[in-house]
Amino acid sequence: MNEEPVDVLIIGAGASGAAIAWSLTDTRMRILCLEQGPHLHDADFPSRNPDYELSRYAEFSCDPNVRQLPQDYPINSAGSKITPVNFNAVGGSTINFLGHWPRMRPSDFKTRSLDGVGTDWPLDYATLAPFYDINDRNMGVSGLGGNPAYPHYVPPLPPIPIGKLGKRLAGGFNKLGWHWWPSDVAILSEDYDGRSKCVNAGTCDLGCAAGAKASVSFSYWPMLQRMGVELKTHCRVAEITVGDDGMASGVLYHDENGQVQQQKAEIVVVACNGVGTPRLLLNSTSKQFPDGLANRSGMVGRNLMFHPLTGVTGVFDEPMEGFKGPMACSILSQEFYETDPTRDFVRGYGLHSGRYVTPMTYALGGYGVDNPVPWGTEHRHLFDNVYPYSAGLTVVTEDLAHESNCVTLDPDLTDSDGIPAPKIHYQVCDNTRKMIAHGEDRAEEALLAAGARQILGKGGDVWWRAGWHQMGTARMGDDPEKSVVNAWGRSHDVKNLFIVDGSIFVTSGAVNPTSTIQALALYIGDNIKKNIANLFD
Amino acid sequence: MNADASTLLFSSDRALIDVILDQLIPANPDKGIPAAGGLGIADYLGDVAARDPAVAKALETLFTGARDWLSGSGQSLEALALADQTALVSWLQQTHADHFEVLLSNTYMGYYSRPDTRELLGLSALPTQPNGYAVPLESREEISALTRTVRERGPCYRSC
C-alpha cells in the first residue's frame, strides 16, 4: 500500500528524531515520524503501582532480550562483553534513561590531534555549544553554572539536590583537591514548561510518570504535535528503498498488524540509535548498495563504542539514604578525564556518584549486574549492616574506536516481523582495562577520604547490562572512504539520507551522550535549512 | 506444570517451602523484619510458577529434591534443627545450581517488592509516584561553599 509522499521522513521518535523534527518545523515541510513502539502516557508507567519494582525485571527492563515486547527486536550479544540496552517507544531510550546530562568536552572532538588516538571530528565543541544551549532549554536541564571542566555555560534551571550522599562524597573529593561538580541533569528542579518538578521518587529507569525527567515524549513531542509533526506508532521500518537515481525514495515498514506498507519521502532521516541504525542500513540492500545502504566505505556497523563501566562501593557509619532522589544524578568528578602521560593509558574517565539502588536491585546484584547477593546469615548481615550505609562511585570510561567492535546482521535471528536482528561483536580493549583499574583505585581513594569504613566491589568485571551508550557505527567525517556521513550528517553515498543519532559519533568521550546526540541533531537540522536550496548537490 | 498443579504443589509442600525461604532471607526480630517464609513469599512463587513454566519446572525440581533429601535424612521437618535446614538449602544450591538461582532471584523479587518490606527498610510503602521523597535542596550558600575549592583551581579542560 502506498501512502502519500512526505517531505521529511524520520525513522525513530527518540532523542535525536525528536530534536531534528523540532529543528525542521520552521521549514513548513511535511514531516512524518515512524516509531516502532507505542506512545506511553503517564498511567502506563509502573511507578504508580505498589509492586512497581518488579517491572524492572520484566516489561520495563532496559534489556530488549528480557522485555521481549512486540515492538522490541532481539539482539545477539553472545559475542560481546556488554549487552546493548534500549527502549522502543515514543521517546526511545529517554523513556528509561537516567537523565544524566554532561556535555562532551572540547578535547573529545580532537583526540587525534591532542593525544594521537582515534580520529578528530569534522566539527568542534564551539560549533556545537549553541545547540547544546538550545537543547537544554527544550529539554529542561538543571545544573550549576560555572563548572571549571567546561567553557562557561549556565543550565536553564538551578541544580537538583545533591543529597546527603552527594555532600558526603563531595567532601571526600575536596579533601583530595580533586574536581567534582553537581551533575547537569535532564530532570526538573522547578516546574517548567507545563511539567512538574522532580519529587525524588528514584524510579527514573522505569520511566518518569510525572514527566519531571525529560523523556522526549514529555519534552519535545508535545511541542512537535502542536507544530503539526505527524507521528505514526507501531510502525517498524524494514528497509530504506532507493530509486534508480541512487537517492532514497522512502521506506517499507510493517504496521501494527504486520502488514507491509510503503512510505515515500523526499528526505529520509535515520534516528534509530547506534545499534538500530546500522541494522537498518545493513538490511537495506539493493543493486546499487549490495553491502547495505550508505556503506560504500564499509564503515556501517564498525567502530561500535560503549562506555565500559564498573562500580566501587563504600560503606559508611551512617545511613546514606541513597534511594532518595534521581538514580544517577548527584555529582560528577572529571579529575581523570584528560590524557596524562604519566599513566599507562590514553584519554580518561569520569567518577559518577549516583544515589544508590533500592533493596530489590541491591539483592539481585545491582544495576546492570545479574549476581544475587548471598542468602542466609550473610544476607541478613548485608541488609542490616551494609546496604543502608552504602554509597558508590561508578567509573565511566572513554571507549576507543576499534573496527573489530561492530554490529552485523545475525544470519538466523529475526524480530517478530522476520527482519534480521543485530549481532554484536565487542571486546573491552587493553586501554580500557587499565583505565578501569586506575579508576577503581581512585574511587576507593575518594570513598575513603569521604569517610568510608569499608570498600566493596573492586576488581569486578565491566557491567554486562550497561550498553546504554551506543556510538560510532555510522561515523561522521570528511573522507568518504573512512566515514558514513559528512560533517552535517548527510550520507556520503545517498544525498537525501541523513543520520542523526549516536552512530555518527567519531569518539565516545567519557560522558553520557544524549545531550551531544541531540545537539548534533539540532546542528544537522540547522545545516539542512542553511543548505536547503542545494541540499542534494 | 499448570496452574492447578502449581497450587497443589505449593499447598502440599508449604511447610517445607517456608523452611527453605526462611533460610534464604532470615528474619531480624530486633528490627521486626520477618523472614521470607513467614511473610508468605511462597504465595508469590506460586503465582510466578503459574505464569511461567520455566520457573514452575525449576521450583518443582528443587522441592522434589528437598523432599528426597528430607526422607534420606530420616528426620521429620518439624524436628529439623536450624543447622540441618541450612545444610538442606546448601545442598540444593550445590546440586541444582541453575534452578536454585531461579528460586533465589524470585524470592528476592517477591520479598523486596512488597510495600510492607520496603517500609521496614526505611523506604516508602506507597508507590513512589506521585509522592516521592523529601530531599532538602542545598542553599546557594552551601553549594557555593562546597564547590569553592574546585572553583579556585580554575579551568581544568583543554582549549582546542
PDB file of N, CA and C in Angstrom, chain B residues 3-79:
ATOM      1  N   ALA B   3      -1.465 -24.320  36.300  1.00  0.00           N
ATOM      2  CA  ALA B   3      -1.751 -23.526  37.492  1.00  0.00           C
ATOM      3  C   ALA B   3      -2.264 -24.386  38.634  1.00  0.00           C
ATOM      4  N   ASP B   4      -3.124 -25.363  38.316  1.00  0.00           N
ATOM      5  CA  ASP B   4      -3.677 -26.205  39.380  1.00  0.00           C
ATOM      6  C   ASP B   4      -2.580 -27.032  40.045  1.00  0.00           C
ATOM      7  N   ALA B   5      -1.730 -27.606  39.184  1.00  0.00           N
ATOM      8  CA  ALA B   5      -0.633 -28.416  39.734  1.00  0.00           C
ATOM      9  C   ALA B   5       0.286 -27.561  40.597  1.00  0.00           C
ATOM     10  N   SER B   6       0.536 -26.331  40.128  1.00  0.00           N
ATOM     11  CA  SER B   6       1.386 -25.427  40.889  1.00  0.00           C
ATOM     12  C   SER B   6       0.784 -25.130  42.252  1.00  0.00           C
ATOM     13  N   THR B   7      -0.512 -24.860  42.257  1.00  0.00           N
ATOM     14  CA  THR B   7      -1.194 -24.563  43.509  1.00  0.00           C
ATOM     15  C   THR B   7      -1.121 -25.751  44.456  1.00  0.00           C
ATOM     16  N   LEU B   8      -1.318 -26.956  43.865  1.00  0.00           N
ATOM     17  CA  LEU B   8      -1.280 -28.169  44.676  1.00  0.00           C
ATOM     18  C   LEU B   8       0.093 -28.354  45.305  1.00  0.00           C
ATOM     19  N   LEU B   9       1.120 -28.185  44.478  1.00  0.00           N
ATOM     20  CA  LEU B   9       2.485 -28.354  44.989  1.00  0.00           C
ATOM     21  C   LEU B   9       2.749 -27.384  46.134  1.00  0.00           C
ATOM     22  N   PHE B  10       2.340 -26.138  45.894  1.00  0.00           N
ATOM     23  CA  PHE B  10       2.670 -25.123  46.890  1.00  0.00           C
ATOM     24  C   PHE B  10       1.854 -25.293  48.171  1.00  0.00           C
ATOM     25  N   SER B  11       0.672 -25.892  48.071  1.00  0.00           N
ATOM     26  CA  SER B  11      -0.084 -26.105  49.302  1.00  0.00           C
ATOM     27  C   SER B  11       0.415 -27.350  50.039  1.00  0.00           C
ATOM     28  N   SER B  12       0.716 -28.426  49.284  1.00  0.00           N
ATOM     29  CA  SER B  12       1.120 -29.660  49.962  1.00  0.00           C
ATOM     30  C   SER B  12       2.508 -29.549  50.578  1.00  0.00           C
ATOM     31  N   ASP B  13       3.358 -28.749  49.942  1.00  0.00           N
ATOM     32  CA  ASP B  13       4.729 -28.632  50.442  1.00  0.00           C
ATOM     33  C   ASP B  13       4.967 -27.328  51.172  1.00  0.00           C
ATOM     34  N   ARG B  14       3.919 -26.674  51.546  1.00  0.00           N
ATOM     35  CA  ARG B  14       4.055 -25.308  52.043  1.00  0.00           C
ATOM     36  C   ARG B  14       5.028 -25.200  53.234  1.00  0.00           C
ATOM     37  N   ALA B  15       4.902 -26.123  54.163  1.00  0.00           N
ATOM     38  CA  ALA B  15       5.758 -26.035  55.352  1.00  0.00           C
ATOM     39  C   ALA B  15       7.227 -26.188  54.972  1.00  0.00           C
ATOM     40  N   LEU B  16       7.492 -27.126  54.063  1.00  0.00           N
ATOM     41  CA  LEU B  16       8.875 -27.341  53.622  1.00  0.00           C
ATOM     42  C   LEU B  16       9.386 -26.104  52.863  1.00  0.00           C
ATOM     43  N   ILE B  17       8.534 -25.569  52.019  1.00  0.00           N
ATOM     44  CA  ILE B  17       8.941 -24.394  51.238  1.00  0.00           C
ATOM     45  C   ILE B  17       9.213 -23.213  52.177  1.00  0.00           C
ATOM     46  N   ASP B  18       8.375 -23.055  53.176  1.00  0.00           N
ATOM     47  CA  ASP B  18       8.584 -21.939  54.113  1.00  0.00           C
ATOM     48  C   ASP B  18       9.912 -22.072  54.857  1.00  0.00           C
ATOM     49  N   VAL B  19      10.255 -23.298  55.208  1.00  0.00           N
ATOM     50  CA  VAL B  19      11.550 -23.514  55.880  1.00  0.00           C
ATOM     51  C   VAL B  19      12.698 -23.076  54.967  1.00  0.00           C
ATOM     52  N   ILE B  20      12.603 -23.461  53.706  1.00  0.00           N
ATOM     53  CA  ILE B  20      13.665 -23.084  52.745  1.00  0.00           C
ATOM     54  C   ILE B  20      13.713 -21.558  52.593  1.00  0.00           C
ATOM     55  N   LEU B  21      12.539 -20.960  52.443  1.00  0.00           N
ATOM     56  CA  LEU B  21      12.503 -19.500  52.246  1.00  0.00           C
ATOM     57  C   LEU B  21      13.025 -18.753  53.478  1.00  0.00           C
ATOM     58  N   ASP B  22      12.710 -19.276  54.648  1.00  0.00           N
ATOM     59  CA  ASP B  22      13.221 -18.630  55.872  1.00  0.00           C
ATOM     60  C   ASP B  22      14.747 -18.673  55.938  1.00  0.00           C
ATOM     61  N   GLN B  23      15.315 -19.695  55.323  1.00  0.00           N
ATOM     62  CA  GLN B  23      16.772 -19.768  55.249  1.00  0.00           C
ATOM     63  C   GLN B  23      17.331 -18.743  54.271  1.00  0.00           C
ATOM     64  N   LEU B  24      16.623 -18.553  53.170  1.00  0.00           N
ATOM     65  CA  LEU B  24      17.137 -17.639  52.141  1.00  0.00           C
ATOM     66  C   LEU B  24      17.186 -16.204  52.669  1.00  0.00           C
ATOM     67  N   ILE B  25      16.072 -15.745  53.231  1.00  0.00           N
ATOM     68  CA  ILE B  25      16.042 -14.409  53.841  1.00  0.00           C
ATOM     69  C   ILE B  25      15.601 -14.586  55.289  1.00  0.00           C
ATOM     70  N   PRO B  26      16.556 -14.666  56.204  1.00  0.00           N
ATOM     71  CA  PRO B  26      16.204 -14.848  57.620  1.00  0.00           C
ATOM     72  C   PRO B  26      15.601 -13.570  58.209  1.00  0.00           C
ATOM     73  N   ALA B  27      14.920 -13.749  59.310  1.00  0.00           N
ATOM     74  CA  ALA B  27      14.311 -12.606  59.997  1.00  0.00           C
ATOM     75  C   ALA B  27      15.364 -11.834  60.791  1.00  0.00           C
ATOM     76  N   ASN B  28      15.012 -10.602  61.112  1.00  0.00           N
ATOM     77  CA  ASN B  28      15.743  -9.853  62.137  1.00  0.00           C
ATOM     78  C   ASN B  28      14.713  -9.421  63.173  1.00  0.00           C
ATOM     79  N   PRO B  29      14.519 -10.245  64.218  1.00  0.00           N
ATOM     80  CA  PRO B  29      13.464  -9.948  65.204  1.00  0.00           C
ATOM     81  C   PRO B  29      13.680  -8.611  65.902  1.00  0.00           C
ATOM     82  N   ASP B  30      14.943  -8.199  66.062  1.00  0.00           N
ATOM     83  CA  ASP B  30      15.213  -6.932  66.752  1.00  0.00           C
ATOM     84  C   ASP B  30      14.619  -5.740  66.007  1.00  0.00           C
ATOM     85  N   LYS B  31      14.567  -5.865  64.686  1.00  0.00           N
ATOM     86  CA  LYS B  31      14.032  -4.762  63.879  1.00  0.00           C
ATOM     87  C   LYS B  31      12.620  -5.062  63.376  1.00  0.00           C
ATOM     88  N   GLY B  32      12.071  -6.205  63.812  1.00  0.00           N
ATOM     89  CA  GLY B  32      10.725  -6.564  63.365  1.00  0.00           C
ATOM     90  C   GLY B  32      10.652  -6.947  61.904  1.00  0.00           C
ATOM     91  N   ILE B  33      11.792  -7.393  61.360  1.00  0.00           N
ATOM     92  CA  ILE B  33      11.826  -7.766  59.943  1.00  0.00           C
ATOM     93  C   ILE B  33      11.570  -9.269  59.837  1.00  0.00           C
ATOM     94  N   PRO B  34      10.512  -9.672  59.140  1.00  0.00           N
ATOM     95  CA  PRO B  34      10.185 -11.100  59.057  1.00  0.00           C
ATOM     96  C   PRO B  34      11.062 -11.837  58.047  1.00  0.00           C
ATOM     97  N   ALA B  35      11.139 -13.141  58.190  1.00  0.00           N
ATOM     98  CA  ALA B  35      11.807 -13.979  57.203  1.00  0.00           C
ATOM     99  C   ALA B  35      10.882 -14.171  56.003  1.00  0.00           C
ATOM    100  N   ALA B  36      11.473 -14.666  54.920  1.00  0.00           N
ATOM    101  CA  ALA B  36      10.707 -14.753  53.672  1.00  0.00           C
ATOM    102  C   ALA B  36       9.550 -15.753  53.775  1.00  0.00           C
ATOM    103  N   GLY B  37       9.784 -16.890  54.412  1.00  0.00           N
ATOM    104  CA  GLY B  37       8.702 -17.875  54.541  1.00  0.00           C
ATOM    105  C   GLY B  37       7.576 -17.329  55.387  1.00  0.00           C
ATOM    106  N   GLY B  38       7.949 -16.719  56.497  1.00  0.00           N
ATOM    107  CA  GLY B  38       6.947 -16.164  57.402  1.00  0.00           C
ATOM    108  C   GLY B  38       6.128 -15.060  56.760  1.00  0.00           C
ATOM    109  N   LEU B  39       6.704 -14.403  55.776  1.00  0.00           N
ATOM    110  CA  LEU B  39       5.991 -13.320  55.114  1.00  0.00           C
ATOM    111  C   LEU B  39       5.076 -13.828  53.995  1.00  0.00           C
ATOM    112  N   GLY B  40       5.132 -15.130  53.732  1.00  0.00           N
ATOM    113  CA  GLY B  40       4.224 -15.689  52.719  1.00  0.00           C
ATOM    114  C   GLY B  40       4.729 -15.573  51.301  1.00  0.00           C
ATOM    115  N   ILE B  41       6.052 -15.547  51.133  1.00  0.00           N
ATOM    116  CA  ILE B  41       6.595 -15.408  49.777  1.00  0.00           C
ATOM    117  C   ILE B  41       6.302 -16.650  48.927  1.00  0.00           C
ATOM    118  N   ALA B  42       5.970 -17.761  49.576  1.00  0.00           N
ATOM    119  CA  ALA B  42       5.575 -18.955  48.812  1.00  0.00           C
ATOM    120  C   ALA B  42       4.363 -18.655  47.921  1.00  0.00           C
ATOM    121  N   ASP B  43       3.470 -17.793  48.392  1.00  0.00           N
ATOM    122  CA  ASP B  43       2.314 -17.433  47.558  1.00  0.00           C
ATOM    123  C   ASP B  43       2.765 -16.714  46.292  1.00  0.00           C
ATOM    124  N   TYR B  44       3.739 -15.825  46.473  1.00  0.00           N
ATOM    125  CA  TYR B  44       4.266 -15.099  45.302  1.00  0.00           C
ATOM    126  C   TYR B  44       4.904 -16.092  44.329  1.00  0.00           C
ATOM    127  N   LEU B  45       5.689 -17.026  44.868  1.00  0.00           N
ATOM    128  CA  LEU B  45       6.338 -18.004  43.989  1.00  0.00           C
ATOM    129  C   LEU B  45       5.300 -18.851  43.254  1.00  0.00           C
ATOM    130  N   GLY B  46       4.232 -19.193  43.948  1.00  0.00           N
ATOM    131  CA  GLY B  46       3.163 -19.965  43.307  1.00  0.00           C
ATOM    132  C   GLY B  46       2.546 -19.198  42.149  1.00  0.00           C
ATOM    133  N   ASP B  47       2.364 -17.888  42.341  1.00  0.00           N
ATOM    134  CA  ASP B  47       1.804 -17.062  41.262  1.00  0.00           C
ATOM    135  C   ASP B  47       2.750 -17.006  40.066  1.00  0.00           C
ATOM    136  N   VAL B  48       4.032 -16.823  40.353  1.00  0.00           N
ATOM    137  CA  VAL B  48       5.006 -16.754  39.253  1.00  0.00           C
ATOM    138  C   VAL B  48       5.056 -18.090  38.524  1.00  0.00           C
ATOM    139  N   ALA B  49       5.062 -19.176  39.288  1.00  0.00           N
ATOM    140  CA  ALA B  49       5.132 -20.507  38.676  1.00  0.00           C
ATOM    141  C   ALA B  49       3.912 -20.777  37.802  1.00  0.00           C
ATOM    142  N   ALA B  50       2.779 -20.278  38.230  1.00  0.00           N
ATOM    143  CA  ALA B  50       1.560 -20.499  37.437  1.00  0.00           C
ATOM    144  C   ALA B  50       1.626 -19.762  36.099  1.00  0.00           C
ATOM    145  N   ARG B  51       2.414 -18.677  36.052  1.00  0.00           N
ATOM    146  CA  ARG B  51       2.517 -17.891  34.810  1.00  0.00           C
ATOM    147  C   ARG B  51       3.685 -18.322  33.943  1.00  0.00           C
ATOM    148  N   ASP B  52       4.704 -18.886  34.571  1.00  0.00           N
ATOM    149  CA  ASP B  52       5.963 -19.121  33.861  1.00  0.00           C
ATOM    150  C   ASP B  52       6.381 -20.582  34.015  1.00  0.00           C
ATOM    151  N   PRO B  53       6.207 -21.363  32.961  1.00  0.00           N
ATOM    152  CA  PRO B  53       6.523 -22.806  33.045  1.00  0.00           C
ATOM    153  C   PRO B  53       7.975 -23.081  33.413  1.00  0.00           C
ATOM    154  N   ALA B  54       8.889 -22.211  32.999  1.00  0.00           N
ATOM    155  CA  ALA B  54      10.304 -22.455  33.318  1.00  0.00           C
ATOM    156  C   ALA B  54      10.544 -22.314  34.818  1.00  0.00           C
ATOM    157  N   VAL B  55       9.896 -21.340  35.421  1.00  0.00           N
ATOM    158  CA  VAL B  55      10.020 -21.169  36.872  1.00  0.00           C
ATOM    159  C   VAL B  55       9.355 -22.341  37.576  1.00  0.00           C
ATOM    160  N   ALA B  56       8.186 -22.734  37.082  1.00  0.00           N
ATOM    161  CA  ALA B  56       7.480 -23.864  37.699  1.00  0.00           C
ATOM    162  C   ALA B  56       8.338 -25.124  37.687  1.00  0.00           C
ATOM    163  N   LYS B  57       8.994 -25.349  36.554  1.00  0.00           N
ATOM    164  CA  LYS B  57       9.825 -26.559  36.443  1.00  0.00           C
ATOM    165  C   LYS B  57      11.008 -26.488  37.412  1.00  0.00           C
ATOM    166  N   ALA B  58      11.622 -25.324  37.485  1.00  0.00           N
ATOM    167  CA  ALA B  58      12.764 -25.168  38.384  1.00  0.00           C
ATOM    168  C   ALA B  58      12.353 -25.401  39.838  1.00  0.00           C
ATOM    169  N   LEU B  59      11.236 -24.813  40.241  1.00  0.00           N
ATOM    170  CA  LEU B  59      10.804 -24.946  41.635  1.00  0.00           C
ATOM    171  C   LEU B  59      10.362 -26.373  41.944  1.00  0.00           C
ATOM    172  N   GLU B  60       9.676 -26.974  40.995  1.00  0.00           N
ATOM    173  CA  GLU B  60       9.237 -28.357  41.213  1.00  0.00           C
ATOM    174  C   GLU B  60      10.448 -29.276  41.407  1.00  0.00           C
ATOM    175  N   THR B  61      11.458 -29.092  40.576  1.00  0.00           N
ATOM    176  CA  THR B  61      12.675 -29.902  40.693  1.00  0.00           C
ATOM    177  C   THR B  61      13.326 -29.699  42.060  1.00  0.00           C
ATOM    178  N   LEU B  62      13.417 -28.442  42.462  1.00  0.00           N
ATOM    179  CA  LEU B  62      14.052 -28.141  43.749  1.00  0.00           C
ATOM    180  C   LEU B  62      13.271 -28.746  44.916  1.00  0.00           C
ATOM    181  N   PHE B  63      11.964 -28.570  44.891  1.00  0.00           N
ATOM    182  CA  PHE B  63      11.175 -29.023  46.044  1.00  0.00           C
ATOM    183  C   PHE B  63      11.073 -30.548  46.081  1.00  0.00           C
ATOM    184  N   THR B  64      11.106 -31.155  44.909  1.00  0.00           N
ATOM    185  CA  THR B  64      11.170 -32.617  44.887  1.00  0.00           C
ATOM    186  C   THR B  64      12.495 -33.074  45.504  1.00  0.00           C
ATOM    187  N   GLY B  65      13.561 -32.368  45.120  1.00  0.00           N
ATOM    188  CA  GLY B  65      14.877 -32.681  45.690  1.00  0.00           C
ATOM    189  C   GLY B  65      14.879 -32.494  47.199  1.00  0.00           C
ATOM    190  N   ALA B  66      14.229 -31.444  47.643  1.00  0.00           N
ATOM    191  CA  ALA B  66      14.192 -31.170  49.089  1.00  0.00           C
ATOM    192  C   ALA B  66      13.444 -32.277  49.836  1.00  0.00           C
ATOM    193  N   ARG B  67      12.337 -32.732  49.234  1.00  0.00           N
ATOM    194  CA  ARG B  67      11.580 -33.836  49.869  1.00  0.00           C
ATOM    195  C   ARG B  67      12.452 -35.083  49.970  1.00  0.00           C
ATOM    196  N   ASP B  68      13.166 -35.350  48.882  1.00  0.00           N
ATOM    197  CA  ASP B  68      14.029 -36.541  48.868  1.00  0.00           C
ATOM    198  C   ASP B  68      15.137 -36.411  49.914  1.00  0.00           C
ATOM    199  N   TRP B  69      15.695 -35.226  50.011  1.00  0.00           N
ATOM    200  CA  TRP B  69      16.765 -35.008  51.000  1.00  0.00           C
ATOM    201  C   TRP B  69      16.234 -35.239  52.407  1.00  0.00           C
ATOM    202  N   LEU B  70      15.018 -34.752  52.633  1.00  0.00           N
ATOM    203  CA  LEU B  70      14.420 -34.896  53.964  1.00  0.00           C
ATOM    204  C   LEU B  70      14.160 -36.365  54.275  1.00  0.00           C
ATOM    205  N   SER B  71      13.621 -37.113  53.291  1.00  0.00           N
ATOM    206  CA  SER B  71      13.383 -38.539  53.545  1.00  0.00           C
ATOM    207  C   SER B  71      14.686 -39.257  53.834  1.00  0.00           C
ATOM    208  N   GLY B  72      15.708 -38.880  53.043  1.00  0.00           N
ATOM    209  CA  GLY B  72      17.005 -39.529  53.238  1.00  0.00           C
ATOM    210  C   GLY B  72      17.622 -39.212  54.579  1.00  0.00           C
ATOM    211  N   SER B  73      17.258 -38.082  55.146  1.00  0.00           N
ATOM    212  CA  SER B  73      17.853 -37.693  56.427  1.00  0.00           C
ATOM    213  C   SER B  73      17.233 -38.453  57.595  1.00  0.00           C
ATOM    214  N   GLY B  74      16.057 -39.040  57.340  1.00  0.00           N
ATOM    215  CA  GLY B  74      15.386 -39.788  58.396  1.00  0.00           C
ATOM    216  C   GLY B  74      14.762 -38.903  59.455  1.00  0.00           C
ATOM    217  N   GLN B  75      14.677 -37.605  59.177  1.00  0.00           N
ATOM    218  CA  GLN B  75      14.094 -36.697  60.169  1.00  0.00           C
ATOM    219  C   GLN B  75      12.769 -36.145  59.649  1.00  0.00           C
ATOM    220  N   SER B  76      11.967 -35.715  60.566  1.00  0.00           N
ATOM    221  CA  SER B  76      10.747 -35.016  60.159  1.00  0.00           C
ATOM    222  C   SER B  76      11.089 -33.536  59.987  1.00  0.00           C
ATOM    223  N   LEU B  77      10.269 -32.861  59.217  1.00  0.00           N
ATOM    224  CA  LEU B  77      10.513 -31.432  59.008  1.00  0.00           C
ATOM    225  C   LEU B  77      10.482 -30.682  60.334  1.00  0.00           C
ATOM    226  N   GLU B  78       9.538 -31.073  61.171  1.00  0.00           N
ATOM    227  CA  GLU B  78       9.368 -30.379  62.446  1.00  0.00           C
ATOM    228  C   GLU B  78      10.602 -30.537  63.338  1.00  0.00           C
ATOM    229  N   ALA B  79      11.275 -31.677  63.181  1.00  0.00           N
ATOM    230  CA  ALA B  79      12.419 -31.949  64.062  1.00  0.00           C
ATOM    231  C   ALA B  79      13.736 -31.425  63.496  1.00  0.00           C
TER     232      ALA B  79
END
